[in-house]
mmCIF file of C-alpha atoms in Angstrom:
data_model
loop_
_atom_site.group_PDB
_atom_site.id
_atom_site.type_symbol
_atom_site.label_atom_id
_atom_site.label_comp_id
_atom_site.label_asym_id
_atom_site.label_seq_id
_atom_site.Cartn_x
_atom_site.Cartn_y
_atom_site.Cartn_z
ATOM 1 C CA UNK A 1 90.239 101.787 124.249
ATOM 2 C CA UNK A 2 90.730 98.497 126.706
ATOM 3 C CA UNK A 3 86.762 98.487 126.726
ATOM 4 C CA UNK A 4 86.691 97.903 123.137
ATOM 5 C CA UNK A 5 89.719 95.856 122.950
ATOM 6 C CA UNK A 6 88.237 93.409 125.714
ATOM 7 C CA UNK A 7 84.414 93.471 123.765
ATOM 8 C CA UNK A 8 85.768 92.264 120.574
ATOM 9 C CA UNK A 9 88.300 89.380 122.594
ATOM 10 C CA UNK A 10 85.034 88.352 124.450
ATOM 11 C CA UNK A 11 82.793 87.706 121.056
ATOM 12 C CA UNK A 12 85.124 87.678 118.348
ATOM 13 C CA UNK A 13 88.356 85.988 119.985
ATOM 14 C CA UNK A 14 92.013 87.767 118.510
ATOM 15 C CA UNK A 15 91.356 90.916 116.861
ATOM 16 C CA UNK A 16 92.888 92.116 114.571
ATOM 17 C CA UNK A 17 92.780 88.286 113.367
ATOM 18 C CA UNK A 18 96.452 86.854 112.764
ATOM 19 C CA UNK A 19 97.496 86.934 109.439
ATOM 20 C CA UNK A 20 98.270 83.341 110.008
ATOM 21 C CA UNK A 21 94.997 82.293 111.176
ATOM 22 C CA UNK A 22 93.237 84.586 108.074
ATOM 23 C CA UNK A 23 95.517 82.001 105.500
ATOM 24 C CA UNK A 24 95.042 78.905 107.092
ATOM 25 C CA UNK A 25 91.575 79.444 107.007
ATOM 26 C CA UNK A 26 91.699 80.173 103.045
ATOM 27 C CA UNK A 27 94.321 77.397 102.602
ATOM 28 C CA UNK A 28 91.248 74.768 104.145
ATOM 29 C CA UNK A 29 88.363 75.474 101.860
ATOM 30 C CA UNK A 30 88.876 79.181 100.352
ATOM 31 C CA UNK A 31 86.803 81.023 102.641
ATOM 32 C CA UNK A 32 87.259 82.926 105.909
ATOM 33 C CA UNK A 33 84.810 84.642 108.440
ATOM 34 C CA UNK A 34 83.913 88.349 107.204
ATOM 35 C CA UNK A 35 81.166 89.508 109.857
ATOM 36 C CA UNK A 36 83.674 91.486 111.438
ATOM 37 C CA UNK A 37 85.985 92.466 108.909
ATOM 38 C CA UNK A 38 84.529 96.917 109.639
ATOM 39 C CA UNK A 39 86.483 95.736 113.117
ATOM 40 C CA UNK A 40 89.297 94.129 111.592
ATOM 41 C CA UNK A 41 89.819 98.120 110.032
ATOM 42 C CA UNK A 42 89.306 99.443 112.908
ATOM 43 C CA UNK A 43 90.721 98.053 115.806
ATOM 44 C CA UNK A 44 94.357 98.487 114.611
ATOM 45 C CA UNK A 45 94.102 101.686 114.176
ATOM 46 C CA UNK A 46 92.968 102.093 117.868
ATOM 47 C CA UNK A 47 95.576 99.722 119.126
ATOM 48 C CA UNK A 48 98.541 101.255 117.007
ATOM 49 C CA UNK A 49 97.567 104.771 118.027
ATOM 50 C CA UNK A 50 97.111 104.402 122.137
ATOM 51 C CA UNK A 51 101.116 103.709 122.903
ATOM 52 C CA UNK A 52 101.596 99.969 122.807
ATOM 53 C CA UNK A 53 105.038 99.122 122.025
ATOM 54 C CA UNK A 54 104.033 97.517 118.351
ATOM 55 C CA UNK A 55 105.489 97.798 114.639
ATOM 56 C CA UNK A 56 102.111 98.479 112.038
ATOM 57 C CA UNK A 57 103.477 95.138 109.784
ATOM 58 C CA UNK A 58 101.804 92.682 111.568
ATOM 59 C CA UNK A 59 98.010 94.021 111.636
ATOM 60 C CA UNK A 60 98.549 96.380 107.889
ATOM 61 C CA UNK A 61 99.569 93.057 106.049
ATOM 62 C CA UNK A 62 96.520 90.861 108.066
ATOM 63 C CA UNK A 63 93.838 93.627 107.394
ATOM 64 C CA UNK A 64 95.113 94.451 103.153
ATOM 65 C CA UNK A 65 94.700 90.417 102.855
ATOM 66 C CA UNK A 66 91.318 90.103 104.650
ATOM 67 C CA UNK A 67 89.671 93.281 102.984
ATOM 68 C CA UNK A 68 91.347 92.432 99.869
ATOM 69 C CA UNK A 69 89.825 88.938 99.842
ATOM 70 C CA UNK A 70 86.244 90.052 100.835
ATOM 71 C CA UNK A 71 86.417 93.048 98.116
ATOM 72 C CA UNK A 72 87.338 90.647 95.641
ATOM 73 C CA UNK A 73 84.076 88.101 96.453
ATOM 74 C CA UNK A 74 81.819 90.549 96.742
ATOM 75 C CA UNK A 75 82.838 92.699 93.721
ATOM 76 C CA UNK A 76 82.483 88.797 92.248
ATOM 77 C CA UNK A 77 79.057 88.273 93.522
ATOM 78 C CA UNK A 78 77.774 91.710 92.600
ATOM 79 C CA UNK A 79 79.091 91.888 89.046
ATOM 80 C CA UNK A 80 77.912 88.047 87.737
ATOM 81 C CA UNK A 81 73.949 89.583 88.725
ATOM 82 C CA UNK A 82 72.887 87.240 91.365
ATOM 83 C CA UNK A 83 71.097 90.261 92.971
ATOM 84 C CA UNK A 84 67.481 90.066 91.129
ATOM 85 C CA UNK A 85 66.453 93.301 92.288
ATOM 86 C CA UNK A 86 67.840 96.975 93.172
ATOM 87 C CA UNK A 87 67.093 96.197 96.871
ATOM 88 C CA UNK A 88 68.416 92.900 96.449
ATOM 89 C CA UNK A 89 72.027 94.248 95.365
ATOM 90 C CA UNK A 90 72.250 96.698 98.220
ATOM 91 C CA UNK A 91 71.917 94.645 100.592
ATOM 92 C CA UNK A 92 74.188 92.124 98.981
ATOM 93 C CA UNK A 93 76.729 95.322 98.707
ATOM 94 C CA UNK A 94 76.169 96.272 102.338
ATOM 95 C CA UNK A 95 75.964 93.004 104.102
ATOM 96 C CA UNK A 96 79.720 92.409 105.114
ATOM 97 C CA UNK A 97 78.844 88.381 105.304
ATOM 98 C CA UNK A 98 76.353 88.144 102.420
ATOM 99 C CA UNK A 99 76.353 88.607 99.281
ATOM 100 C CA UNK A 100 79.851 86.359 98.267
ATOM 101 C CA UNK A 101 81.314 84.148 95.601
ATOM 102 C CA UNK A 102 84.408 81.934 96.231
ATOM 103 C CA UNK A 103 87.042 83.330 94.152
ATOM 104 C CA UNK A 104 89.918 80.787 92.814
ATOM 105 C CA UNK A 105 93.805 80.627 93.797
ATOM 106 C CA UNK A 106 95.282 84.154 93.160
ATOM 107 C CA UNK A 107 97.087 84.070 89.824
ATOM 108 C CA UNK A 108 99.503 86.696 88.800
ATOM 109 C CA UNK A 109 97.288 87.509 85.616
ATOM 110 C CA UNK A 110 97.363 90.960 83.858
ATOM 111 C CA UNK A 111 94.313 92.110 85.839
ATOM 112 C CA UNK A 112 95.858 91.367 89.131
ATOM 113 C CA UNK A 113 98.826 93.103 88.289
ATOM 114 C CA UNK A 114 96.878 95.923 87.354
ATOM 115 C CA UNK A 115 95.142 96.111 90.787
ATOM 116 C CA UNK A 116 98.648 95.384 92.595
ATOM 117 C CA UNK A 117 100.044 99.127 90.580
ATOM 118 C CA UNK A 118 96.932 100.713 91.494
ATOM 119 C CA UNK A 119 96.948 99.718 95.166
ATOM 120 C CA UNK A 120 100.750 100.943 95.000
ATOM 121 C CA UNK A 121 100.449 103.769 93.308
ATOM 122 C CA UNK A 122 97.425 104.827 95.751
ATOM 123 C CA UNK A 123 99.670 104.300 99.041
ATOM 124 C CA UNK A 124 102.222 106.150 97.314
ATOM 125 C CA UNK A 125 100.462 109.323 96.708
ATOM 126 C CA UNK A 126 98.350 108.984 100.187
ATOM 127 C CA UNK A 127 101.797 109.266 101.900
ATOM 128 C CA UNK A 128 103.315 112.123 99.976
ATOM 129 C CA UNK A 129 99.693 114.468 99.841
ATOM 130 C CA UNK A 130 99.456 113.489 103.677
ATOM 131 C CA UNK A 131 103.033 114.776 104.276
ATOM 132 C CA UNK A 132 104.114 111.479 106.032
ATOM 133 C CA UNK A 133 107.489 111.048 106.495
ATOM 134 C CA UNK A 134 110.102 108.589 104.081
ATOM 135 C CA UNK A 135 110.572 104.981 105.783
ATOM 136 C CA UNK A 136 114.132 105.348 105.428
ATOM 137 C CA UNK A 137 116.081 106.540 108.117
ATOM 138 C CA UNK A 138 120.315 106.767 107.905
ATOM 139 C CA UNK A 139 121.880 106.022 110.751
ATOM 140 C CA UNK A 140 124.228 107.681 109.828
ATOM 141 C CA UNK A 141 128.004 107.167 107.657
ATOM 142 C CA UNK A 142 129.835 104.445 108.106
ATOM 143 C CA UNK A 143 133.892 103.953 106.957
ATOM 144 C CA UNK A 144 134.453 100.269 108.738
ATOM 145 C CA UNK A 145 138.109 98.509 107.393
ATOM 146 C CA UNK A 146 140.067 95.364 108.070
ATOM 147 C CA UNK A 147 140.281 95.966 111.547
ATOM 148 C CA UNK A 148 135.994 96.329 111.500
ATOM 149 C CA UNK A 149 135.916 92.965 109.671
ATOM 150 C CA UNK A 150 138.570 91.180 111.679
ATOM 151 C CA UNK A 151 135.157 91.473 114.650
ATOM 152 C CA UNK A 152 132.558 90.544 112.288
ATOM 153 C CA UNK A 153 132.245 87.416 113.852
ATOM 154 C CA UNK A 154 132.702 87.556 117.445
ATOM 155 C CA UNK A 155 130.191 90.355 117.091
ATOM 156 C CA UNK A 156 127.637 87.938 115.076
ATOM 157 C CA UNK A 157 128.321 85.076 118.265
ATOM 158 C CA UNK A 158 128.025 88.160 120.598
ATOM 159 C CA UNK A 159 124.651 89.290 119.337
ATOM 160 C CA UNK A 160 123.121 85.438 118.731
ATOM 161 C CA UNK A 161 124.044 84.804 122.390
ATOM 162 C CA UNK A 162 122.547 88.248 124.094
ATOM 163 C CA UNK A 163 119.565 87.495 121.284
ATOM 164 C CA UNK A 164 118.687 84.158 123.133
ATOM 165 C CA UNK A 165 119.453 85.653 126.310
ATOM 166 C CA UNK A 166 116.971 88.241 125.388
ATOM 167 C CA UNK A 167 114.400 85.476 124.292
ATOM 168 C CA UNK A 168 114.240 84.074 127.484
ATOM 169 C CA UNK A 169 113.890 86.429 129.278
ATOM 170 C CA UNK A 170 111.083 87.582 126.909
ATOM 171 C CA UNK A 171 109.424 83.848 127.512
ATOM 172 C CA UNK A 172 109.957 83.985 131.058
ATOM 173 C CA UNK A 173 108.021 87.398 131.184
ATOM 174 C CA UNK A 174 105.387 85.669 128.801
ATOM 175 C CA UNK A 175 104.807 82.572 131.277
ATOM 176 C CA UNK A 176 104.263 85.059 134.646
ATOM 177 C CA UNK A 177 101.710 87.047 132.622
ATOM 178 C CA UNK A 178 99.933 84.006 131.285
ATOM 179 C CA UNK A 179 100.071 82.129 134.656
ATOM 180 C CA UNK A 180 99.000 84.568 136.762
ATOM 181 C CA UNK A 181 96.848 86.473 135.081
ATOM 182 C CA UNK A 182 94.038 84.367 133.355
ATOM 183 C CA UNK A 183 90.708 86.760 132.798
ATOM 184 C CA UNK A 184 90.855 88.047 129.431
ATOM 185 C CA UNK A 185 90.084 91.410 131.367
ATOM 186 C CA UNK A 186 93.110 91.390 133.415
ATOM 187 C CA UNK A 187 95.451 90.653 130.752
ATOM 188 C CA UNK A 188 93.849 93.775 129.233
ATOM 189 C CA UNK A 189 94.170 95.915 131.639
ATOM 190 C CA UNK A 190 97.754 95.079 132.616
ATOM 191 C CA UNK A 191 98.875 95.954 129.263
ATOM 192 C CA UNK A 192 96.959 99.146 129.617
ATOM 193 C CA UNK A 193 98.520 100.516 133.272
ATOM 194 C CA UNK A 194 102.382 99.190 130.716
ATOM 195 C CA UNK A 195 101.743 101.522 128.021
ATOM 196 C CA UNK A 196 100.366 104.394 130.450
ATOM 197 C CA UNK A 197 103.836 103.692 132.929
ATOM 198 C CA UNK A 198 105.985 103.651 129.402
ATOM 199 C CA UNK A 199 104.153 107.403 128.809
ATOM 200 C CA UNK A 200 104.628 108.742 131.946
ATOM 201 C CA UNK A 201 108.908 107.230 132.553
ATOM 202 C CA UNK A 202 109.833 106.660 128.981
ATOM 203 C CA UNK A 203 107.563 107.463 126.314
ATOM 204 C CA UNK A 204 110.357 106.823 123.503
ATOM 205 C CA UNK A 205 109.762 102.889 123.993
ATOM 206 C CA UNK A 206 105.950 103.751 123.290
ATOM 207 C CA UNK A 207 104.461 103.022 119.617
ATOM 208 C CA UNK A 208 106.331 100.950 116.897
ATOM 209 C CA UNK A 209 110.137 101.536 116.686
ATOM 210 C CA UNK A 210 110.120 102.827 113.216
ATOM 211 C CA UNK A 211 108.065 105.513 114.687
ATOM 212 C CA UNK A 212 111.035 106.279 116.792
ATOM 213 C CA UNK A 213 114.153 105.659 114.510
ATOM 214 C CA UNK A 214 114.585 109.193 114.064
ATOM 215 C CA UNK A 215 116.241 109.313 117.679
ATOM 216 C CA UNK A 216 118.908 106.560 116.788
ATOM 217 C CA UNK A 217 119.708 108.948 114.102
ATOM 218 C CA UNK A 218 119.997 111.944 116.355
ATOM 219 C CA UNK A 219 120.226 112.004 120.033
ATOM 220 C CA UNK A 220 119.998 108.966 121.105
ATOM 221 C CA UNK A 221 124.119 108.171 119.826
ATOM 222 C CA UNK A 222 125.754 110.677 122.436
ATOM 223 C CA UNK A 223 123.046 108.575 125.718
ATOM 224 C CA UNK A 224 124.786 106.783 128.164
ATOM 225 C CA UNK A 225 125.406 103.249 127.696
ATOM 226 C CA UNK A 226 123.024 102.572 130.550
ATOM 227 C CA UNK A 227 120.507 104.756 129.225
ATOM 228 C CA UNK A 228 120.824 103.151 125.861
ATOM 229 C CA UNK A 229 121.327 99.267 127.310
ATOM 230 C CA UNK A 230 117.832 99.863 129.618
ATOM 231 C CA UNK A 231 115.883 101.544 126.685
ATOM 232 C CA UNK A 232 116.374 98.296 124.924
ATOM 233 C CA UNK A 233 115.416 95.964 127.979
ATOM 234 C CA UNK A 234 112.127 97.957 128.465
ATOM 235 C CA UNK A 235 111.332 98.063 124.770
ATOM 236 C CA UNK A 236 111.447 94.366 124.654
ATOM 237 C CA UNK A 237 109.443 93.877 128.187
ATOM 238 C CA UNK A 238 106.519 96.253 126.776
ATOM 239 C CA UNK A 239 106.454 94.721 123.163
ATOM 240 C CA UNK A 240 106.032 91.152 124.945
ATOM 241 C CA UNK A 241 103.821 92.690 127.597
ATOM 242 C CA UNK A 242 101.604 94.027 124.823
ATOM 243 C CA UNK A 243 101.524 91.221 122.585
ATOM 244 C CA UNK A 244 100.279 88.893 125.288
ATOM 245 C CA UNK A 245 98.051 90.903 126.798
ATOM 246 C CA UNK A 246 95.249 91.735 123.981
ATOM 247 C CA UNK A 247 97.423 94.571 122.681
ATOM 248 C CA UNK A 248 98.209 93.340 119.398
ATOM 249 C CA UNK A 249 100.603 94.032 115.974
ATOM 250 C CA UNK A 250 103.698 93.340 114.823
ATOM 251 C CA UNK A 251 106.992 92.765 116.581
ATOM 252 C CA UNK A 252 109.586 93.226 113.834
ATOM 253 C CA UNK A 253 110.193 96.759 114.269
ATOM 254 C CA UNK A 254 110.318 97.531 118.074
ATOM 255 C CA UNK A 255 112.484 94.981 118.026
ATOM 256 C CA UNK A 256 114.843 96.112 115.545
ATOM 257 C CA UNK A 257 114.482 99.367 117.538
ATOM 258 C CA UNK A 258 115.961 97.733 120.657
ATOM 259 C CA UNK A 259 118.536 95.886 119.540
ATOM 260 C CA UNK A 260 120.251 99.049 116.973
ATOM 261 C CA UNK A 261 120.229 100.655 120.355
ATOM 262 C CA UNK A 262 122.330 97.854 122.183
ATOM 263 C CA UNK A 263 124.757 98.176 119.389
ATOM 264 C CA UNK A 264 124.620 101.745 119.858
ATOM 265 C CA UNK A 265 125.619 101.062 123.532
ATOM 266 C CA UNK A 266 128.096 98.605 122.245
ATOM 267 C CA UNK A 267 129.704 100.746 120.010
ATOM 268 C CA UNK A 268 130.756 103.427 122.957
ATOM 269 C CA UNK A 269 132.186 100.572 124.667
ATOM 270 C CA UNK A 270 134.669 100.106 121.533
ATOM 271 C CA UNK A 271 136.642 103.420 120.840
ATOM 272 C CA UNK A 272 138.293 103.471 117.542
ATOM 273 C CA UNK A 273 135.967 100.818 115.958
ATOM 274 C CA UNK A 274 133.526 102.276 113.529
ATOM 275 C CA UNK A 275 130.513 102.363 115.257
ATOM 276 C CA UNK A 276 127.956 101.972 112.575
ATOM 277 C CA UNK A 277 129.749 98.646 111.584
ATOM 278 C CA UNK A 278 129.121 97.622 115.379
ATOM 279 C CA UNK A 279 125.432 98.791 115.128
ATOM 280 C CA UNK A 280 124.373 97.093 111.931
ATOM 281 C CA UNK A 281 126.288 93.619 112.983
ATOM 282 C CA UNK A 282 124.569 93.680 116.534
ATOM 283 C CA UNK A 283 121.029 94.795 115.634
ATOM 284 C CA UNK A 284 120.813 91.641 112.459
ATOM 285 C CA UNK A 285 122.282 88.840 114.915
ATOM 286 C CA UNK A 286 120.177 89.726 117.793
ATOM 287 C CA UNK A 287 116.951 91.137 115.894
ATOM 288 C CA UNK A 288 117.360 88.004 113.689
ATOM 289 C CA UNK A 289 117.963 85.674 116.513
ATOM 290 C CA UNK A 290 115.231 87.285 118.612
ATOM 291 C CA UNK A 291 112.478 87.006 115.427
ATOM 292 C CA UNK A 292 113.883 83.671 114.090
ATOM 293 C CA UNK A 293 113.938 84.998 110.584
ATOM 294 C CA UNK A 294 117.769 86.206 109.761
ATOM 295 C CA UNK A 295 116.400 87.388 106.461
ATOM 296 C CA UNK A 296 113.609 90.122 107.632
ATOM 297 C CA UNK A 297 115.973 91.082 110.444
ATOM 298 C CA UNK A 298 119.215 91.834 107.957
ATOM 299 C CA UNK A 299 116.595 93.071 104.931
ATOM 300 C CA UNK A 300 114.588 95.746 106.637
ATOM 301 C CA UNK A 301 118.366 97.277 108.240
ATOM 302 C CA UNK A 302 119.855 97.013 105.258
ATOM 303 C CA UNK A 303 116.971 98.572 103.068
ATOM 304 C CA UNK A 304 115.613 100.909 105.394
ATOM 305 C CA UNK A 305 118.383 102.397 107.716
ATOM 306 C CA UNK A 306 122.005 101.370 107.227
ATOM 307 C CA UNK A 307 123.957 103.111 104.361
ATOM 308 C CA UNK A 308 125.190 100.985 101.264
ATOM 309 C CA UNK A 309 128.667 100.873 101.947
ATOM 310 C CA UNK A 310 127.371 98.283 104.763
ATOM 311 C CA UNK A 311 125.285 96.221 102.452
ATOM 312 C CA UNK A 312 127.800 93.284 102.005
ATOM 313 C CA UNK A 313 128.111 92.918 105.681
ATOM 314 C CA UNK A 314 124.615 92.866 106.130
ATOM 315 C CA UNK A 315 124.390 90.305 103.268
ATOM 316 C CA UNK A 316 127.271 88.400 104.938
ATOM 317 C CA UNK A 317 125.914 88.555 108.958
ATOM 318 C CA UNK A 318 122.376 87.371 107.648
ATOM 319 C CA UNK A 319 123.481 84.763 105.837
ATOM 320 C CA UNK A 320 125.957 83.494 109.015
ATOM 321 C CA UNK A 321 123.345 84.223 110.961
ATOM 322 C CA UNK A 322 120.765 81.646 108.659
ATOM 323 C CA UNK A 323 123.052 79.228 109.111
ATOM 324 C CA UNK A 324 123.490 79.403 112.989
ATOM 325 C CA UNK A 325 119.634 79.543 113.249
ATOM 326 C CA UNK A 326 118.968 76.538 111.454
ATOM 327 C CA UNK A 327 121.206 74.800 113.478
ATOM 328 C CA UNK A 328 119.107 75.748 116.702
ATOM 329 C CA UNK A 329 115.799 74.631 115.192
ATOM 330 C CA UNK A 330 112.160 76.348 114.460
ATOM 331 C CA UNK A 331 111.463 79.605 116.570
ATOM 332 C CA UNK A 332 110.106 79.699 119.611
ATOM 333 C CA UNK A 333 106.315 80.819 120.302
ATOM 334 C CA UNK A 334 107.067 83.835 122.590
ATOM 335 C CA UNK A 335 103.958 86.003 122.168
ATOM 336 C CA UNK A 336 100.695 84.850 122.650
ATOM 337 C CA UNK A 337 99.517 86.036 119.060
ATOM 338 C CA UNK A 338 102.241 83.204 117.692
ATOM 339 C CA UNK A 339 100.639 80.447 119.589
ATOM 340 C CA UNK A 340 96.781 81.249 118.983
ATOM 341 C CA UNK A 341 98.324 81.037 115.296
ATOM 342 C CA UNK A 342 100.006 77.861 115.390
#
């Protein structure tokens, strides 16, 4: 898997290709590069499959929009009959970087909404006939009071200061990889001997954390608060090892993953407070100050693991927690993905 990983960084450069990098390109004259969009497919399912530490978000969203946008020029190509010939046409409908027409702006016409229900409607069906599992996972009940919201927001300061914390370190860790290790090989191989320690010690910190929600719902509540507090730290060292190391996809769920676990630990640390109001608070302001984007950190808890009794204090800790990260300023570039994007 690292051979193939360090082939396609030696000729192609970032694969999967960013999602930012894939709209920037269509943003400057319409068109992107397509020669290696079979690898684009492929690789994420090789990355996303061997252990790294990554969420699917990243490299599904990047690989829909690039397939998507070489489907619709070539289905544009073939059907106006600029093939003259049989041949002609196949080789036009095999070619991945022939046979295109430049497409305009997507508008939200009746046709594209038809394609949008079909796509959705495929995925839907895919997951149920393949028996996969519902993204939703309850953490469990919640019944948080006045005393619950009397912490609301020393427990937002609490989790936007151990979120920066948590960013630096996760820069610091980025700068010793990046200045020490320099071959594209190394880097590869580094993350490779990560994910192989994280399977042989810890293997829950391996693959995305909505892969592993399941064990916040289960066992994971009666661990130790060291167990729980050093899950968390090597979750976050693996996700940044992998990211800047070759190993790529998305960071929003293992990171969400680590810090519903710190509030987990929190939570034991405060008998008599409801513990799922300590979890959801905790996990937003730190996930949201760890990501820089308050409103993917308090949307996917809210929508995808915290009951609805909790949905106005998620709705109130991501908007607090908008306002205290606009104060400090854009994000900072702490993966190596982020600044081959930027």
């Amino acid at each position: 898997m690292g051979l193939l990983i360090y082939a396609c960084q030696r000729t192609v450069g970032a694969m999967p290709k960013p999602l930012g990098l894939i709209r920037a390109e269509l943003a400057h004259d319409g068109r992107t590069d397509y020669r290696f969009v079979g690898l684009q497919l492929l690789l994420p399912a090789v990355i996303l499959t061997s252990g790294t530490s990554l969420g699917p978000e990243a490299t599904l969203v990047s690989c829909t929009l690039l397939f998507g946008q070489w489907l619709t020029e070539k289905l544009a190509y073939l059907t106006a009959g600029s093939a003259t010939n049989t041949r002609a046409w196949w080789r036009a409908a095999l070619a991945p970087h022939r046979g295109l027409a430049p497409t305009a702006r997507l508008r939200w016409a009746p046709r594209t909404v038809a394609f949008l229900a079909v796509g959705l409607t495929a995925f839907y069906w895919t997951c149920r006939w393949g028996g996969e599992p519902s993204v939703r996972v309850m953490l469990g009940a919640s019944r948080w009071g006045h005393r619950e919201l009397a912490l609301l927001l020393p427990l937002i300061v609490l989790g936007w200061c151990l979120g920066h914390l948590e960013k630096a370190a996760m820069m610091a860790l980025r700068q010793v990889l990046l200045g020490r290790v320099r071959q594209t090989g190394a880097l590869i191989v580094v993350g490779g001997v990560a994910i192989y320690a994280a399977t042989l010690w810890l293997p829950a910190i391996n693959f995305s954390g909505m892969a592993n929600f399941q064990l916040l719902a289960t066992s994971w509540p009666a661990r130790s608060v060291g167990f729980l507090a050093l899950a968390a730290g090597l979750k976050l060292a693996l996700l940044t090892i992998c990211l800047n190391t070759g190993w790529l996809g998305g960071d929003i769920f293992p990171v969400l993953f680590a810090t519903t676990a710190q509030g987990l630990a929190l939570s034991h640390l405060m008998p008599g407070v409801d513990a799922l109001f300590v979890v959801a608070v905790l996990a937003i302001s730190a996930g949201a100050t760890i990501l820089g984007e308050p409103l993917v950190a308090g949307g996917v808890m809210a929508a995808l693991f915290l009951p609805g009794n909790l949905a106005l204090i998620s709705v109130a800790t991501t908007a607090l927690m908008s306002l205290l990260e606009r104060r400090s300023g854009p994000p900072v570039a702490w993966v190596r993905r982020r600044r081959l994007v930027e």
